[in-house]
Coordinates of C-alpha atoms in Angstrom, one line a residue:
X1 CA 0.0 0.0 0.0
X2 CA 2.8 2.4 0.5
X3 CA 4.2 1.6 -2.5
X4 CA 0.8 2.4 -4.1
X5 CA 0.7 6.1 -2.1
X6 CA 4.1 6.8 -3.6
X7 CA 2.8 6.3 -6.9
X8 CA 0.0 8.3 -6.7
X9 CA 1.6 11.4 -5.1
X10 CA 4.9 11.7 -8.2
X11 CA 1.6 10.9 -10.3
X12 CA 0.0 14.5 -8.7
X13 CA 2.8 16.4 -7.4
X14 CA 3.1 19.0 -10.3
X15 CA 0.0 20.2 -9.7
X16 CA -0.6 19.4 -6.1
X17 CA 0.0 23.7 -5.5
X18 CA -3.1 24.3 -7.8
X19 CA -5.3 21.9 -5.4
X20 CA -6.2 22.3 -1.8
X21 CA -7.2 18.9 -1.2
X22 CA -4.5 17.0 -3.1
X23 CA -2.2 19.3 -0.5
X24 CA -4.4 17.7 1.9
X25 CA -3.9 14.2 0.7
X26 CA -0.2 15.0 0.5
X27 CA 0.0 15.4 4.3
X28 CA -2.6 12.7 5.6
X29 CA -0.7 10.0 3.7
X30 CA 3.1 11.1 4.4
X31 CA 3.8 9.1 7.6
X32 CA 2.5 6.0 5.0
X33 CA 4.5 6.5 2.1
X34 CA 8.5 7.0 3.0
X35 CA 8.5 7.0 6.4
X36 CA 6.5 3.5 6.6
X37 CA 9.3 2.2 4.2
X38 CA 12.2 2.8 6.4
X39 CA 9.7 0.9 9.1
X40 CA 9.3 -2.0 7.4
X41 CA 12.8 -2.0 5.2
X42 CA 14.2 -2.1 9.1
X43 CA 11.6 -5.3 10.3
X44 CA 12.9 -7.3 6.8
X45 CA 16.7 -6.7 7.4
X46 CA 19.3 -8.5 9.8
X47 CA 21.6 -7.3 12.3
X48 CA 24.3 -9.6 11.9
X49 CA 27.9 -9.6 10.4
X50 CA 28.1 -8.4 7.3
X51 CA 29.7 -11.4 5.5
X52 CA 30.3 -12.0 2.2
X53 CA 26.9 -13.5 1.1
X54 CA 24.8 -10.7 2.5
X55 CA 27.8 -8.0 0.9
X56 CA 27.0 -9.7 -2.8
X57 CA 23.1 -9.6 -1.8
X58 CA 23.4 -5.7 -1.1
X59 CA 25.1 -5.6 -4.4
X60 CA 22.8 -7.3 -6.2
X61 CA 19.5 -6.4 -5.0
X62 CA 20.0 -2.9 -4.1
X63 CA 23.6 -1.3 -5.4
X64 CA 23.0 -2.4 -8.6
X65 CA 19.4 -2.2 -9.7
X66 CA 19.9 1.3 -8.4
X67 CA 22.3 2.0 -10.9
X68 CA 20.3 0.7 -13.6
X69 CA 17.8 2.4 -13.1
X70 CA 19.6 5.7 -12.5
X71 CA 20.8 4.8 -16.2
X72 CA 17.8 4.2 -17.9
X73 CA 16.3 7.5 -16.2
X74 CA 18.9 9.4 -17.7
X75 CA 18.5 7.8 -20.9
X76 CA 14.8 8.7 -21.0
X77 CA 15.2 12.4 -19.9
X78 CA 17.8 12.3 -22.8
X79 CA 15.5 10.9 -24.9
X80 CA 12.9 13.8 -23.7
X81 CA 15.1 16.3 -25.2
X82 CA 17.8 17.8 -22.3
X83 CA 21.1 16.8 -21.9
X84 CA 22.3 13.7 -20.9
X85 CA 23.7 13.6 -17.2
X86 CA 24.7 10.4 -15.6
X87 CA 23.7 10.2 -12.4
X88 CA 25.9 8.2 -9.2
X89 CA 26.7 10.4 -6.4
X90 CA 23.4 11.6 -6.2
X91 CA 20.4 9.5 -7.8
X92 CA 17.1 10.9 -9.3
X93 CA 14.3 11.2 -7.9
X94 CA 13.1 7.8 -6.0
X95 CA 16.0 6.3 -6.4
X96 CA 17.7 8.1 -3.3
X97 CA 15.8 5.6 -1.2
X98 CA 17.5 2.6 -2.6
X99 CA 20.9 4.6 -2.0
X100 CA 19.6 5.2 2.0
X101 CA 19.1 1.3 2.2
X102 CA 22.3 0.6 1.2
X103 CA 24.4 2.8 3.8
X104 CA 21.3 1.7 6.8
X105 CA 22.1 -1.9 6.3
X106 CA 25.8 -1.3 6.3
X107 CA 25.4 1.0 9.4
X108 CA 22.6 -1.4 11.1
X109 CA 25.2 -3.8 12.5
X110 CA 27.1 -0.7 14.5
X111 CA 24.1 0.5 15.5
X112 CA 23.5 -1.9 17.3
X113 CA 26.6 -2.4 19.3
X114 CA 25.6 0.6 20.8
X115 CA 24.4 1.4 24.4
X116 CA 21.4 3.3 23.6
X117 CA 21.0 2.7 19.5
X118 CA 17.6 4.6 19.7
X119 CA 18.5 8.1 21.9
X120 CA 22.0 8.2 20.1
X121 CA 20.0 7.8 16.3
X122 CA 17.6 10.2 17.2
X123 CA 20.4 12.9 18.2
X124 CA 21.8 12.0 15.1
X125 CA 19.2 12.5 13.3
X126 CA 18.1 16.0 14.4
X127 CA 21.4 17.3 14.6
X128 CA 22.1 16.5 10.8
X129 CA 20.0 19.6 10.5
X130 CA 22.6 22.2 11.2
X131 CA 25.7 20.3 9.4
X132 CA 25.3 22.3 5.6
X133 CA 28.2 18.8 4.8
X134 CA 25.2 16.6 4.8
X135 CA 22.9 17.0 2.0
X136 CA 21.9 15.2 -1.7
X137 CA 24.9 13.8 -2.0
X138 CA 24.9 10.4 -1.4
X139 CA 21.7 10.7 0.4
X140 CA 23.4 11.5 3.1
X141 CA 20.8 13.7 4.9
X142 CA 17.9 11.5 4.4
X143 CA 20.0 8.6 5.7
X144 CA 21.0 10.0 8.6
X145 CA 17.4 11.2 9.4
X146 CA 15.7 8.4 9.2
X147 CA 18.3 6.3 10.5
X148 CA 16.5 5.6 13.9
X149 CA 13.1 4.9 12.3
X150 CA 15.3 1.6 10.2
X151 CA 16.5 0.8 13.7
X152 CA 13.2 0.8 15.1
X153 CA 12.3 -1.1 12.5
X154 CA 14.6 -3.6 12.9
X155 CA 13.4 -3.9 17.1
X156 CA 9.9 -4.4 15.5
X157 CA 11.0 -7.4 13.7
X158 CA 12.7 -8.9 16.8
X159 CA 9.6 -8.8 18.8
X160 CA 9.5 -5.6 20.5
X161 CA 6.0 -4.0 21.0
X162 CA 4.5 -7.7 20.5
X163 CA 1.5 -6.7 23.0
X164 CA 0.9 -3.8 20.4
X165 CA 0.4 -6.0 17.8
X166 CA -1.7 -8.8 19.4
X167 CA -3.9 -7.1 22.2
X168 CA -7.4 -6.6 21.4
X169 CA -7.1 -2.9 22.9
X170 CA -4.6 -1.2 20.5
X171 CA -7.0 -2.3 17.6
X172 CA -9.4 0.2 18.2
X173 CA -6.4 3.2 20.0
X174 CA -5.1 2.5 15.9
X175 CA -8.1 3.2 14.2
X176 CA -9.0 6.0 16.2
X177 CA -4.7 8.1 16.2
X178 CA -5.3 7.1 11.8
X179 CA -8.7 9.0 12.0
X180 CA -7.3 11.8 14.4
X181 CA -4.4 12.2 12.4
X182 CA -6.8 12.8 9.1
X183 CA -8.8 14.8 10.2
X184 CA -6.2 17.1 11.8
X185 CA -4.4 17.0 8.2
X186 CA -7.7 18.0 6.7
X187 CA -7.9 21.3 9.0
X188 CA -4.4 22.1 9.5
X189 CA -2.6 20.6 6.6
X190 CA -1.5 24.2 5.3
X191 CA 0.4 24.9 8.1
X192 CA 3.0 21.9 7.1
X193 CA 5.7 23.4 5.4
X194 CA 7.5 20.7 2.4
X195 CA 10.6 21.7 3.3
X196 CA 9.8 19.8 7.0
X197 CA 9.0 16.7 5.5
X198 CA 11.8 16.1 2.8
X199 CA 14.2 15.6 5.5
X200 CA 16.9 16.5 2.5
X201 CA 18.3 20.0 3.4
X202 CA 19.5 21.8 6.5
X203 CA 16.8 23.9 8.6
X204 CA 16.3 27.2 8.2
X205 CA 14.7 29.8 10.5
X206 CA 10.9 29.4 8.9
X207 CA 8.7 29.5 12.3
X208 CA 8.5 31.3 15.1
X209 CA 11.1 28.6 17.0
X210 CA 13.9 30.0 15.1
X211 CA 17.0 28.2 14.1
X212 CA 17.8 27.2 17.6
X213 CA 14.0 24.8 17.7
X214 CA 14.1 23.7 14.4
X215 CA 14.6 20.2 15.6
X216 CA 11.9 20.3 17.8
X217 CA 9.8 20.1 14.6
X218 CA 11.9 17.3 13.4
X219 CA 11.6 15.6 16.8
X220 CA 7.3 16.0 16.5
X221 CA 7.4 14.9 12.6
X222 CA 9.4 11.7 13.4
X223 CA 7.4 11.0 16.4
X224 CA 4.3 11.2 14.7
X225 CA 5.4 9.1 11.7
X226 CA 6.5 6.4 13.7
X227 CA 2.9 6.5 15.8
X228 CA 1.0 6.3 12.4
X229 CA 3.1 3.5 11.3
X230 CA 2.6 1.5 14.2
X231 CA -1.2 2.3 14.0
X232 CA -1.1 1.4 10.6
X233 CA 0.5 -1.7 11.1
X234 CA -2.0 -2.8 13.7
X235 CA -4.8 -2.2 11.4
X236 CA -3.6 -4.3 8.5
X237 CA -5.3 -7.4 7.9
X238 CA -3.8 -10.7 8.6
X239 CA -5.7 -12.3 5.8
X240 CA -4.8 -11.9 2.5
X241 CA -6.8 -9.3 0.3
X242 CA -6.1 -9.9 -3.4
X243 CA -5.3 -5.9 -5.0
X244 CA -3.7 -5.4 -1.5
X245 CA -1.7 -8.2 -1.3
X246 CA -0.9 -8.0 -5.2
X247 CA 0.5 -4.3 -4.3
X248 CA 2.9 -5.8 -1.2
X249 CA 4.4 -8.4 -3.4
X250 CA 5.4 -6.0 -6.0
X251 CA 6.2 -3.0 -3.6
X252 CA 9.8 -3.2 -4.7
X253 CA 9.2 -3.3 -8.4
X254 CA 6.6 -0.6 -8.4
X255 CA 9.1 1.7 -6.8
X256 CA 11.8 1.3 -9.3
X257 CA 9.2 1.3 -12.5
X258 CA 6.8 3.9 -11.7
X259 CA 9.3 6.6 -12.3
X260 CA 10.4 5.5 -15.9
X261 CA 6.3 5.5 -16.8
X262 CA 4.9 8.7 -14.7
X263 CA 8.1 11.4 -16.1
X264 CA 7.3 11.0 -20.0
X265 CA 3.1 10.9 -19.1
X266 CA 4.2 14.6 -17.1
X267 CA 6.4 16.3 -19.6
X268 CA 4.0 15.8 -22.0
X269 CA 1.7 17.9 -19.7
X270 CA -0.8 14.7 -19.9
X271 CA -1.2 15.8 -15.8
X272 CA -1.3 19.2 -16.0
X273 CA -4.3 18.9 -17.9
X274 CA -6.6 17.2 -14.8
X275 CA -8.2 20.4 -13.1
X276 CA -11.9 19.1 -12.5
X277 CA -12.7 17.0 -8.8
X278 CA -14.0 13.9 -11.4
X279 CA -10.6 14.2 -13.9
X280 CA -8.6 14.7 -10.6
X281 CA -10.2 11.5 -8.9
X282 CA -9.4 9.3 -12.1
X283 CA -6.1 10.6 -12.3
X284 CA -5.6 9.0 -8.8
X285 CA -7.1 5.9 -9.7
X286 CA -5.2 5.7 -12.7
X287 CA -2.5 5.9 -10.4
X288 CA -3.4 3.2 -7.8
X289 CA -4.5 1.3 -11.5
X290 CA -0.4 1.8 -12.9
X291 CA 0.6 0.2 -9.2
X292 CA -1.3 -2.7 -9.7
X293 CA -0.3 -3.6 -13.0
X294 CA 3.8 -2.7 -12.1
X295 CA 3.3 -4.6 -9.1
X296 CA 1.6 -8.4 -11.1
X297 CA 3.3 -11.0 -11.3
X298 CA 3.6 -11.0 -14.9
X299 CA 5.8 -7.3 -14.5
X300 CA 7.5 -8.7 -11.4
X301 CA 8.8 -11.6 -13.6
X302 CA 9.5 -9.3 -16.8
X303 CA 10.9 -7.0 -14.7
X304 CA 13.7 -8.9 -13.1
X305 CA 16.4 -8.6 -15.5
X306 CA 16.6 -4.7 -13.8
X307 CA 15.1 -6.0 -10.4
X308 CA 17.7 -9.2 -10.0
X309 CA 20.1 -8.4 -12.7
X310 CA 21.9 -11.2 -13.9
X311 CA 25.7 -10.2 -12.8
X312 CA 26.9 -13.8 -11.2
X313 CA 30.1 -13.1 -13.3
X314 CA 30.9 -10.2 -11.5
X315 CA 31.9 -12.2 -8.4
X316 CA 34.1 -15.0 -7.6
X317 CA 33.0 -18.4 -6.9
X318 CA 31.6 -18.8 -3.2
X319 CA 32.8 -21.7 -1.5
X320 CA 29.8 -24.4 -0.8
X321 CA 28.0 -23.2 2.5
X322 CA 25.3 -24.4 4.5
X323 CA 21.5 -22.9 3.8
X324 CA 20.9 -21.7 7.5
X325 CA 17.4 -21.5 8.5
X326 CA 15.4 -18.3 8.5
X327 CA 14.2 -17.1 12.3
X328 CA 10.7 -15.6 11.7
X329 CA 9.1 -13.5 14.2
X330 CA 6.0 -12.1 14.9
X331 CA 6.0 -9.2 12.8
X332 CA 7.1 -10.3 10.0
X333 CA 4.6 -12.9 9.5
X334 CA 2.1 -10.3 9.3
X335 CA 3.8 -8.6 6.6
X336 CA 4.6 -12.2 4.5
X337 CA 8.1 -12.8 5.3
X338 CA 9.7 -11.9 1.7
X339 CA 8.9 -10.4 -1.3
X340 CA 9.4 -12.4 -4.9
X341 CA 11.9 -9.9 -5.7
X342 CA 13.9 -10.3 -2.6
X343 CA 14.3 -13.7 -1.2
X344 CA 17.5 -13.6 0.5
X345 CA 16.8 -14.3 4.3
X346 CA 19.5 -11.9 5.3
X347 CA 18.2 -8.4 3.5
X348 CA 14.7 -9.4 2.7
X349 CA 12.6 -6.5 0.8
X350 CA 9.8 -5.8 3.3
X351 CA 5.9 -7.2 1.5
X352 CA 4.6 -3.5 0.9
X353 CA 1.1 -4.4 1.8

């Protein structure tokens, strides 16, 4: 589902200034769209040693398709008529999320060797903010940021908050912060400034805290997207719903696609034209419609000569090893342990569903 949200807002962000309530739909969903993927892209990942298996899986399931993709990105906006730019420091557009996994995983094992991984994150994180040596490149901001949020993720998958998830009490305490949460974006969604929510660039001095309690917003923005996770979590259904469950299975192919099919559709102003509530609704569901059909099983499969390429020959022969079993936990059974995409039990791609 949060793959589907993703595809929906790049599908209306250049014209989400023209529309009040797409602005609104912008801020109710934000704690489900990137913020949920750290979440769960910290439940499907393993703390351990990073030996050589799990080195040549980040390689090939994340290092690598990023790349590609970065590639053929520049080769359409080449193909759109500016100049080609080959992008590898700093990736386009999505793909700065897949840059961010990399360095979390790689970081994940420190972190927690750490006394107090969460507190020492989470100073991390806000104090990014006034370091101008952290920004787009690398995704080095964003990664730092929302370090503690993959961290947390990671204690979800090992059990922590279990009572959360299985007491008949937080059911309804879920449903009722995701309707509170709405509803306050509905009313007060103009006062959420993007700048707050890109987590990319340093504060600046834009409220009446100042410079000095800019991370105090920080603070309140991460807190709240990890208290909408949660309830969103706890509301997901443990049975399998078929367009739901089609979009989890594919969340990892929809994010790398969608790109490639929504920037051609927008330069050729194919958006810009939607201005009525009814052309506005069926861009959205065209949206939610591209999603589906990125995330089938038919796509999935065509799809994995960019999502698994087929680069074997770029490392030296392993020596034979013994298949050690996979310890699955209480969270992630909810969210159905792998994706196709992923199925390497060290750095599996969290089920967007």
């Amino acid at each position: 589902m949060s793959a589907a949200l993703i595809v929906v807002l790049h599908t209306i962000g250049s014209i989400m200034s023209r529309h009040d309530s797409l602005h609104a739909f912008n801020v109710a969903t934000w704690a489900f769209r990137v913020p949920m993927f750290v979440i769960l892209a910290g439940v499907f990942s393993s703390a351990g040693p990073l030996g050589t298996r799990h080195l040549r899986t980040l390689l090939h399931n994340i290092a690598i398709p990023a790349l590609l993709c970065s590639l053929l990105y520049s080769l359409e906006v080449y193909a759109l008529g500016s100049p080609f730019r080959l992008h590898i420091s700093q990736l386009p557009w999505t793909l700065w999320f897949l840059m961010s996994l990399f360095f979390w995983r790689l970081l994940l094992p420190l972190v927690v060797q750490l006394r107090h991984p969460l507190l020492i994150t989470t100073i991390v994180s806000l104090g990014v903010g006034y370091l101008e040596e952290f920004n787009l490149l690398f995704s080095a901001s964003r990664t730092l940021v929302y370090l503690p949020l993959f961290y947390l993720g990671w204690r979800l998958g090992q059990g922590m908050l279990r009572e959360w998830f299985d007491s008949r009490w937080s059911l309804p305490v879920a449903v009722a912060g995701i309707l509170a949460w709405f509803t306050a974006a509905w009313l007060w969604h103009a006062e959420l400034k993007g700048n707050w929510t890109s987590m990319r660039h340093p504060y600046v001095a834009d409220t009446q805290l100042g410079l000095e309690g800019a991370w105090l917003i920080r603070l309140a923005l991460l807190a709240t997207a990890v208290a909408l996770a949660l309830c969103l979590l706890r509301v997901m259904p443990r049975k399998r719903l078929p367009l739901i469950s089609a979009l989890g299975a594919g969340g990892f192919t929809i994010y790398l696609l969608h790109p490639l099919i929504i920037l051609p559709v927008r330069e050729l102003d194919v958006i810009q034209r939607a201005d009525t509530p009814l052309e506005l609704a069926g861009l959205m569901l065209a949206a939610v419609l591209l999603a589906a059909v990125l995330g089938s099983p038919l796509v999935r499969r065509l799809a994995q000569p960019l999502t698994r390429p087929p680069v074997d020959w770029l490392f030296a022969p392993l020596p034979a090893q013994q298949t050690t079993a996979d310890t699955s936990d209480t969270l992630s059974k909810r969210l159905e342990k792998r994706s196709a995409s992923h199925d390497d039990a060290g750095d599996r791609q969290p089920t967007y569903g």
